[in-house]
Amino acid sequence: MSFFSTFLLKMHGIKLQEVVFVIQSQRNSFHAQRAEERRAKLLRQAVELKVNPPTVLLLHSLNHNEGDWSIFPVLPLLFEAHGKTSSWFVFLEEETNVRVGQLRCTLSRFDAGKEWFLGKPLQDKEATIIHHYAFANDPSSFSYPDFAAAWVLSKPLIQRLASKVKEEPPKSDFTIDLKHEIALYIWEDGQGPSLTAVPDLCTDLETSLRARSCITTLSTHMPHCGDPVRKEDIFVAVKTCQKFHMERIPVVKKTWEKDAALLEYYSDYADPSIPTIDLGVPNTERGHCGKTFAILKRFARDVVTQADWLLIVDDDTLISLPRLRTLLRCYNPREPVALGERYGYGLGQGGYSYITGGGGMVFSRMAVSKLLASSCRCYSDNAPDDMVLGMCLNALGIPVTHSPLFHQARPSDYPKDLLVHQTPVSFHKHWNIDPVKVYYEWLAGNAGPTSHPSNWEWRAEL
């Protein structure tokens, strides 16, 4: 940075110590290390600018509560600890690059004495189940922040939210899509501020031409930690039942089964033509806890496989195993790892996190061993397996590790501006789609969605 640019920043930008950065970090060792690296980069920029450093916090270590990732429980703590000395609170993900000099200049354009909710807006194209069909008449009328681009709250807003959380915690028991739920809570049926778009908050790759004017960028669309794990390192368990043998299993066989070295189908009926394995657990219409725990026990016996990783999916899950193999290289199988799309239940009242099953649940062998050695069991065969496993993991102190690349719903249930900067690992459900077409458009190969011609039009609209 030139002397003149530094001089302008000192004259017109806010003081960097007025900014609190909150990295939305996770307890897993890989993510904790990435968060520390992000903190170091932020602080290094302050040294280069020759200004006093900002406060940089790691979310997973603020209060050591399971529900802190949902942001709401830590708002009172943030205001009490930093409200007197700070004007802005910037939330970012581990992979979000921030140019702090440009951020200072941009924030100086807003009156820090007013309530501001800043970010890169996402809108739903159509009403979606993951947002409880909110704004069904006009889904695009409501904006919520793309966390990957960072999002910002002013001190007056943090102060009011901190008080509100104490008096009126979020009403929903479930935390499903935190981005949308935070925006709804702040908006407060029109009584609070809507998200203000800041065009300089971006999710472009830092090497792209478009990123030159951006405050925030991304380093990659998927973490790369070396060569993918071997095919033989992943054991795949597909949950199915007889009534879906002819409807859903052919889709798996036409799409991603070919990429699995070790795969078994578990059903309530042994069909040698597939083949399926009857685990002796009757099919249930709702939860599948009995079947899932039977799968865990079969995996743990070692006679079937000695693979490091267990992947459990539904028969209507679409998944890219090559991309999963790339992702898993970042994790240590000798640690108890539970990986997937994270949801929460009762997080504001001492609840727990869980991996939503439809997007795929990944467990290290160590995690499976600890689960089975504990006293956790299904309270019934039809209990929700993903939630029971979440309770067990919470009781054992094993963190649920979130990856936004796993998806509980279909591509059409997510904003296109979100998916365009991802390399998705999975989607779920066959409702009103051609699942084979969806697989080959979104999940085939190692490239992200922007490599598909049908998606280039998305970038032109941005």
PDB file of N, CA, C and O in Angstrom, residues 168-222:
ATOM      1  N   GLU A 168     -36.347 -11.954  25.031  1.00  0.00           N
ATOM      2  CA  GLU A 168     -37.174 -12.691  24.072  1.00  0.00           C
ATOM      3  C   GLU A 168     -36.287 -13.514  23.147  1.00  0.00           C
ATOM      4  O   GLU A 168     -35.990 -13.096  22.025  1.00  0.00           O
ATOM      5  N   PRO A 169     -35.814 -14.674  23.597  1.00  0.00           N
ATOM      6  CA  PRO A 169     -34.976 -15.519  22.738  1.00  0.00           C
ATOM      7  C   PRO A 169     -35.740 -15.929  21.478  1.00  0.00           C
ATOM      8  O   PRO A 169     -36.970 -15.863  21.436  1.00  0.00           O
ATOM      9  N   PRO A 170     -35.014 -16.333  20.432  1.00  0.00           N
ATOM     10  CA  PRO A 170     -35.672 -16.807  19.209  1.00  0.00           C
ATOM     11  C   PRO A 170     -36.717 -17.872  19.526  1.00  0.00           C
ATOM     12  O   PRO A 170     -36.491 -18.758  20.357  1.00  0.00           O
ATOM     13  N   LYS A 171     -37.863 -17.788  18.869  1.00  0.00           N
ATOM     14  CA  LYS A 171     -38.998 -18.638  19.218  1.00  0.00           C
ATOM     15  C   LYS A 171     -38.870 -20.058  18.688  1.00  0.00           C
ATOM     16  O   LYS A 171     -39.379 -20.995  19.283  1.00  0.00           O
ATOM     17  N   SER A 172     -38.246 -20.233  17.563  1.00  0.00           N
ATOM     18  CA  SER A 172     -38.174 -21.554  16.947  1.00  0.00           C
ATOM     19  C   SER A 172     -37.250 -22.478  17.729  1.00  0.00           C
ATOM     20  O   SER A 172     -36.158 -22.077  18.164  1.00  0.00           O
ATOM     21  N   ASP A 173     -37.672 -23.726  17.915  1.00  0.00           N
ATOM     22  CA  ASP A 173     -36.811 -24.716  18.564  1.00  0.00           C
ATOM     23  C   ASP A 173     -35.653 -25.132  17.670  1.00  0.00           C
ATOM     24  O   ASP A 173     -34.595 -25.518  18.156  1.00  0.00           O
ATOM     25  N   PHE A 174     -35.870 -25.062  16.352  1.00  0.00           N
ATOM     26  CA  PHE A 174     -34.878 -25.569  15.409  1.00  0.00           C
ATOM     27  C   PHE A 174     -34.090 -24.430  14.777  1.00  0.00           C
ATOM     28  O   PHE A 174     -34.638 -23.388  14.416  1.00  0.00           O
ATOM     29  N   THR A 175     -32.786 -24.646  14.641  1.00  0.00           N
ATOM     30  CA  THR A 175     -31.922 -23.770  13.862  1.00  0.00           C
ATOM     31  C   THR A 175     -31.556 -24.538  12.597  1.00  0.00           C
ATOM     32  O   THR A 175     -30.863 -25.555  12.660  1.00  0.00           O
ATOM     33  N   ILE A 176     -32.047 -24.057  11.463  1.00  0.00           N
ATOM     34  CA  ILE A 176     -31.877 -24.780  10.199  1.00  0.00           C
ATOM     35  C   ILE A 176     -30.982 -23.996   9.241  1.00  0.00           C
ATOM     36  O   ILE A 176     -29.953 -24.485   8.794  1.00  0.00           O
ATOM     37  N   ASP A 177     -31.393 -22.771   8.905  1.00  0.00           N
ATOM     38  CA  ASP A 177     -30.548 -21.916   8.071  1.00  0.00           C
ATOM     39  C   ASP A 177     -30.308 -20.631   8.854  1.00  0.00           C
ATOM     40  O   ASP A 177     -31.140 -19.724   8.859  1.00  0.00           O
ATOM     41  N   LEU A 178     -29.170 -20.555   9.521  1.00  0.00           N
ATOM     42  CA  LEU A 178     -28.896 -19.465  10.450  1.00  0.00           C
ATOM     43  C   LEU A 178     -28.925 -18.109   9.765  1.00  0.00           C
ATOM     44  O   LEU A 178     -29.368 -17.114  10.357  1.00  0.00           O
ATOM     45  N   LYS A 179     -28.465 -18.036   8.524  1.00  0.00           N
ATOM     46  CA  LYS A 179     -28.435 -16.758   7.804  1.00  0.00           C
ATOM     47  C   LYS A 179     -29.826 -16.142   7.751  1.00  0.00           C
ATOM     48  O   LYS A 179     -30.023 -14.958   8.030  1.00  0.00           O
ATOM     49  N   HIS A 180     -30.776 -16.954   7.361  1.00  0.00           N
ATOM     50  CA  HIS A 180     -32.152 -16.483   7.200  1.00  0.00           C
ATOM     51  C   HIS A 180     -32.775 -16.176   8.556  1.00  0.00           C
ATOM     52  O   HIS A 180     -33.490 -15.172   8.722  1.00  0.00           O
ATOM     53  N   GLU A 181     -32.504 -16.996   9.545  1.00  0.00           N
ATOM     54  CA  GLU A 181     -33.117 -16.821  10.862  1.00  0.00           C
ATOM     55  C   GLU A 181     -32.597 -15.586  11.578  1.00  0.00           C
ATOM     56  O   GLU A 181     -33.352 -14.892  12.267  1.00  0.00           O
ATOM     57  N   ILE A 182     -31.312 -15.273  11.409  1.00  0.00           N
ATOM     58  CA  ILE A 182     -30.770 -14.045  11.989  1.00  0.00           C
ATOM     59  C   ILE A 182     -31.409 -12.822  11.344  1.00  0.00           C
ATOM     60  O   ILE A 182     -31.792 -11.859  12.028  1.00  0.00           O
ATOM     61  N   ALA A 183     -31.535 -12.839  10.022  1.00  0.00           N
ATOM     62  CA  ALA A 183     -32.139 -11.697   9.329  1.00  0.00           C
ATOM     63  C   ALA A 183     -33.589 -11.498   9.754  1.00  0.00           C
ATOM     64  O   ALA A 183     -34.041 -10.356   9.933  1.00  0.00           O
ATOM     65  N   LEU A 184     -34.327 -12.578   9.932  1.00  0.00           N
ATOM     66  CA  LEU A 184     -35.718 -12.468  10.384  1.00  0.00           C
ATOM     67  C   LEU A 184     -35.786 -11.876  11.788  1.00  0.00           C
ATOM     68  O   LEU A 184     -36.653 -11.036  12.083  1.00  0.00           O
ATOM     69  N   TYR A 185     -34.892 -12.312  12.653  1.00  0.00           N
ATOM     70  CA  TYR A 185     -34.884 -11.846  14.042  1.00  0.00           C
ATOM     71  C   TYR A 185     -34.562 -10.356  14.104  1.00  0.00           C
ATOM     72  O   TYR A 185     -35.164  -9.600  14.874  1.00  0.00           O
ATOM     73  N   ILE A 186     -33.625  -9.910  13.288  1.00  0.00           N
ATOM     74  CA  ILE A 186     -33.251  -8.498  13.255  1.00  0.00           C
ATOM     75  C   ILE A 186     -34.370  -7.663  12.643  1.00  0.00           C
ATOM     76  O   ILE A 186     -34.694  -6.573  13.136  1.00  0.00           O
ATOM     77  N   TRP A 187     -34.966  -8.158  11.589  1.00  0.00           N
ATOM     78  CA  TRP A 187     -36.039  -7.434  10.877  1.00  0.00           C
ATOM     79  C   TRP A 187     -37.258  -7.248  11.761  1.00  0.00           C
ATOM     80  O   TRP A 187     -37.932  -6.223  11.706  1.00  0.00           O
ATOM     81  N   GLU A 188     -37.582  -8.240  12.573  1.00  0.00           N
ATOM     82  CA  GLU A 188     -38.623  -8.146  13.595  1.00  0.00           C
ATOM     83  C   GLU A 188     -39.965  -7.682  13.007  1.00  0.00           C
ATOM     84  O   GLU A 188     -40.557  -6.693  13.442  1.00  0.00           O
ATOM     85  N   ASP A 189     -40.409  -8.407  11.967  1.00  0.00           N
ATOM     86  CA  ASP A 189     -41.695  -8.096  11.323  1.00  0.00           C
ATOM     87  C   ASP A 189     -41.765  -6.653  10.846  1.00  0.00           C
ATOM     88  O   ASP A 189     -42.823  -6.005  10.896  1.00  0.00           O
ATOM     89  N   GLY A 190     -40.649  -6.135  10.381  1.00  0.00           N
ATOM     90  CA  GLY A 190     -40.632  -4.780   9.846  1.00  0.00           C
ATOM     91  C   GLY A 190     -40.317  -3.703  10.849  1.00  0.00           C
ATOM     92  O   GLY A 190     -40.169  -2.524  10.483  1.00  0.00           O
ATOM     93  N   GLN A 191     -40.174  -4.059  12.132  1.00  0.00           N
ATOM     94  CA  GLN A 191     -39.863  -3.066  13.158  1.00  0.00           C
ATOM     95  C   GLN A 191     -38.369  -2.774  13.244  1.00  0.00           C
ATOM     96  O   GLN A 191     -37.968  -1.713  13.739  1.00  0.00           O
ATOM     97  N   GLY A 192     -37.547  -3.701  12.788  1.00  0.00           N
ATOM     98  CA  GLY A 192     -36.107  -3.526  12.824  1.00  0.00           C
ATOM     99  C   GLY A 192     -35.548  -3.267  11.437  1.00  0.00           C
ATOM    100  O   GLY A 192     -36.278  -3.238  10.440  1.00  0.00           O
ATOM    101  N   PRO A 193     -34.234  -3.095  11.334  1.00  0.00           N
ATOM    102  CA  PRO A 193     -33.630  -2.795  10.034  1.00  0.00           C
ATOM    103  C   PRO A 193     -33.579  -4.011   9.111  1.00  0.00           C
ATOM    104  O   PRO A 193     -33.421  -5.139   9.564  1.00  0.00           O
ATOM    105  N   SER A 194     -33.727  -3.739   7.835  1.00  0.00           N
ATOM    106  CA  SER A 194     -33.483  -4.760   6.823  1.00  0.00           C
ATOM    107  C   SER A 194     -31.998  -4.779   6.493  1.00  0.00           C
ATOM    108  O   SER A 194     -31.248  -3.865   6.855  1.00  0.00           O
ATOM    109  N   LEU A 195     -31.575  -5.817   5.814  1.00  0.00           N
ATOM    110  CA  LEU A 195     -30.180  -5.915   5.403  1.00  0.00           C
ATOM    111  C   LEU A 195     -29.879  -4.841   4.361  1.00  0.00           C
ATOM    112  O   LEU A 195     -30.586  -4.706   3.371  1.00  0.00           O
ATOM    113  N   THR A 196     -28.821  -4.071   4.605  1.00  0.00           N
ATOM    114  CA  THR A 196     -28.347  -3.088   3.632  1.00  0.00           C
ATOM    115  C   THR A 196     -27.229  -3.704   2.807  1.00  0.00           C
ATOM    116  O   THR A 196     -26.244  -4.204   3.358  1.00  0.00           O
ATOM    117  N   ALA A 197     -27.408  -3.676   1.499  1.00  0.00           N
ATOM    118  CA  ALA A 197     -26.422  -4.294   0.610  1.00  0.00           C
ATOM    119  C   ALA A 197     -25.162  -3.445   0.524  1.00  0.00           C
ATOM    120  O   ALA A 197     -25.233  -2.219   0.350  1.00  0.00           O
ATOM    121  N   VAL A 198     -24.020  -4.085   0.662  1.00  0.00           N
ATOM    122  CA  VAL A 198     -22.718  -3.440   0.472  1.00  0.00           C
ATOM    123  C   VAL A 198     -22.045  -4.163  -0.691  1.00  0.00           C
ATOM    124  O   VAL A 198     -21.545  -5.280  -0.534  1.00  0.00           O
ATOM    125  N   PRO A 199     -22.037  -3.562  -1.876  1.00  0.00           N
ATOM    126  CA  PRO A 199     -21.522  -4.257  -3.067  1.00  0.00           C
ATOM    127  C   PRO A 199     -20.080  -4.724  -2.932  1.00  0.00           C
ATOM    128  O   PRO A 199     -19.667  -5.683  -3.602  1.00  0.00           O
ATOM    129  N   ASP A 200     -19.293  -4.045  -2.067  1.00  0.00           N
ATOM    130  CA  ASP A 200     -17.884  -4.411  -1.934  1.00  0.00           C
ATOM    131  C   ASP A 200     -17.678  -5.680  -1.111  1.00  0.00           C
ATOM    132  O   ASP A 200     -16.549  -6.175  -1.025  1.00  0.00           O
ATOM    133  N   LEU A 201     -18.714  -6.165  -0.448  1.00  0.00           N
ATOM    134  CA  LEU A 201     -18.633  -7.453   0.245  1.00  0.00           C
ATOM    135  C   LEU A 201     -18.928  -8.538  -0.778  1.00  0.00           C
ATOM    136  O   LEU A 201     -20.058  -8.670  -1.250  1.00  0.00           O
ATOM    137  N   CYS A 202     -17.919  -9.304  -1.128  1.00  0.00           N
ATOM    138  CA  CYS A 202     -17.999 -10.211  -2.277  1.00  0.00           C
ATOM    139  C   CYS A 202     -17.671 -11.646  -1.880  1.00  0.00           C
ATOM    140  O   CYS A 202     -17.078 -11.897  -0.833  1.00  0.00           O
ATOM    141  N   THR A 203     -18.000 -12.560  -2.766  1.00  0.00           N
ATOM    142  CA  THR A 203     -17.627 -13.963  -2.606  1.00  0.00           C
ATOM    143  C   THR A 203     -16.883 -14.477  -3.830  1.00  0.00           C
ATOM    144  O   THR A 203     -16.849 -15.676  -4.088  1.00  0.00           O
ATOM    145  N   ASP A 204     -16.286 -13.577  -4.581  1.00  0.00           N
ATOM    146  CA  ASP A 204     -15.466 -13.983  -5.726  1.00  0.00           C
ATOM    147  C   ASP A 204     -14.139 -14.545  -5.237  1.00  0.00           C
ATOM    148  O   ASP A 204     -13.660 -14.215  -4.142  1.00  0.00           O
ATOM    149  N   LEU A 205     -13.532 -15.381  -6.050  1.00  0.00           N
ATOM    150  CA  LEU A 205     -12.202 -15.871  -5.723  1.00  0.00           C
ATOM    151  C   LEU A 205     -11.217 -14.714  -5.728  1.00  0.00           C
ATOM    152  O   LEU A 205     -11.285 -13.826  -6.584  1.00  0.00           O
ATOM    153  N   GLU A 206     -10.286 -14.713  -4.784  1.00  0.00           N
ATOM    154  CA  GLU A 206      -9.371 -13.586  -4.636  1.00  0.00           C
ATOM    155  C   GLU A 206      -8.497 -13.378  -5.861  1.00  0.00           C
ATOM    156  O   GLU A 206      -7.976 -12.281  -6.084  1.00  0.00           O
ATOM    157  N   THR A 207      -8.342 -14.407  -6.693  1.00  0.00           N
ATOM    158  CA  THR A 207      -7.506 -14.308  -7.896  1.00  0.00           C
ATOM    159  C   THR A 207      -8.262 -13.790  -9.110  1.00  0.00           C
ATOM    160  O   THR A 207      -7.666 -13.572 -10.155  1.00  0.00           O
ATOM    161  N   SER A 208      -9.569 -13.588  -9.000  1.00  0.00           N
ATOM    162  CA  SER A 208     -10.359 -13.181 -10.149  1.00  0.00           C
ATOM    163  C   SER A 208     -10.280 -11.669 -10.379  1.00  0.00           C
ATOM    164  O   SER A 208      -9.999 -10.895  -9.456  1.00  0.00           O
ATOM    165  N   LEU A 209     -10.519 -11.252 -11.609  1.00  0.00           N
ATOM    166  CA  LEU A 209     -10.507  -9.826 -11.932  1.00  0.00           C
ATOM    167  C   LEU A 209     -11.598  -9.091 -11.182  1.00  0.00           C
ATOM    168  O   LEU A 209     -11.411  -7.946 -10.756  1.00  0.00           O
ATOM    169  N   ARG A 210     -12.742  -9.726 -11.015  1.00  0.00           N
ATOM    170  CA  ARG A 210     -13.871  -9.084 -10.346  1.00  0.00           C
ATOM    171  C   ARG A 210     -13.559  -8.767  -8.889  1.00  0.00           C
ATOM    172  O   ARG A 210     -14.191  -7.901  -8.283  1.00  0.00           O
ATOM    173  N   ALA A 211     -12.591  -9.467  -8.312  1.00  0.00           N
ATOM    174  CA  ALA A 211     -12.314  -9.314  -6.878  1.00  0.00           C
ATOM    175  C   ALA A 211     -11.454  -8.104  -6.554  1.00  0.00           C
ATOM    176  O   ALA A 211     -11.276  -7.784  -5.387  1.00  0.00           O
ATOM    177  N   ARG A 212     -10.944  -7.420  -7.570  1.00  0.00           N
ATOM    178  CA  ARG A 212      -9.993  -6.341  -7.310  1.00  0.00           C
ATOM    179  C   ARG A 212     -10.600  -5.213  -6.478  1.00  0.00           C
ATOM    180  O   ARG A 212      -9.900  -4.554  -5.711  1.00  0.00           O
ATOM    181  N   SER A 213     -11.878  -4.964  -6.631  1.00  0.00           N
ATOM    182  CA  SER A 213     -12.515  -3.872  -5.896  1.00  0.00           C
ATOM    183  C   SER A 213     -13.247  -4.350  -4.658  1.00  0.00           C
ATOM    184  O   SER A 213     -13.959  -3.570  -4.024  1.00  0.00           O
ATOM    185  N   CYS A 214     -13.057  -5.607  -4.289  1.00  0.00           N
ATOM    186  CA  CYS A 214     -13.819  -6.193  -3.187  1.00  0.00           C
ATOM    187  C   CYS A 214     -13.115  -6.028  -1.842  1.00  0.00           C
ATOM    188  O   CYS A 214     -11.892  -6.098  -1.761  1.00  0.00           O
ATOM    189  N   ILE A 215     -13.919  -5.847  -0.804  1.00  0.00           N
ATOM    190  CA  ILE A 215     -13.407  -5.867   0.562  1.00  0.00           C
ATOM    191  C   ILE A 215     -13.152  -7.297   1.001  1.00  0.00           C
ATOM    192  O   ILE A 215     -12.158  -7.603   1.650  1.00  0.00           O
ATOM    193  N   THR A 216     -14.080  -8.185   0.653  1.00  0.00           N
ATOM    194  CA  THR A 216     -13.950  -9.592   1.031  1.00  0.00           C
ATOM    195  C   THR A 216     -13.913 -10.473  -0.210  1.00  0.00           C
ATOM    196  O   THR A 216     -14.550 -10.172  -1.222  1.00  0.00           O
ATOM    197  N   THR A 217     -13.151 -11.546  -0.117  1.00  0.00           N
ATOM    198  CA  THR A 217     -13.038 -12.521  -1.198  1.00  0.00           C
ATOM    199  C   THR A 217     -12.896 -13.903  -0.578  1.00  0.00           C
ATOM    200  O   THR A 217     -12.752 -14.046   0.637  1.00  0.00           O
ATOM    201  N   LEU A 218     -12.912 -14.922  -1.424  1.00  0.00           N
ATOM    202  CA  LEU A 218     -12.700 -16.292  -0.982  1.00  0.00           C
ATOM    203  C   LEU A 218     -11.424 -16.838  -1.607  1.00  0.00           C
ATOM    204  O   LEU A 218     -11.083 -16.501  -2.743  1.00  0.00           O
ATOM    205  N   SER A 219     -10.735 -17.683  -0.869  1.00  0.00           N
ATOM    206  CA  SER A 219      -9.510 -18.293  -1.394  1.00  0.00           C
ATOM    207  C   SER A 219      -9.820 -19.468  -2.308  1.00  0.00           C
ATOM    208  O   SER A 219      -9.096 -19.734  -3.260  1.00  0.00           O
ATOM    209  N   THR A 220     -10.887 -20.196  -2.001  1.00  0.00           N
ATOM    210  CA  THR A 220     -11.235 -21.394  -2.758  1.00  0.00           C
ATOM    211  C   THR A 220     -12.698 -21.711  -2.539  1.00  0.00           C
ATOM    212  O   THR A 220     -13.320 -21.214  -1.589  1.00  0.00           O
ATOM    213  N   HIS A 221     -13.267 -22.501  -3.426  1.00  0.00           N
ATOM    214  CA  HIS A 221     -14.649 -22.942  -3.276  1.00  0.00           C
ATOM    215  C   HIS A 221     -14.755 -24.240  -2.491  1.00  0.00           C
ATOM    216  O   HIS A 221     -15.838 -24.676  -2.143  1.00  0.00           O
ATOM    217  N   MET A 222     -13.613 -24.881  -2.264  1.00  0.00           N
ATOM    218  CA  MET A 222     -13.549 -26.091  -1.440  1.00  0.00           C
ATOM    219  C   MET A 222     -12.156 -26.193  -0.841  1.00  0.00           C
ATOM    220  O   MET A 222     -11.171 -25.951  -1.546  1.00  0.00           O
TER     221      MET A 222
END
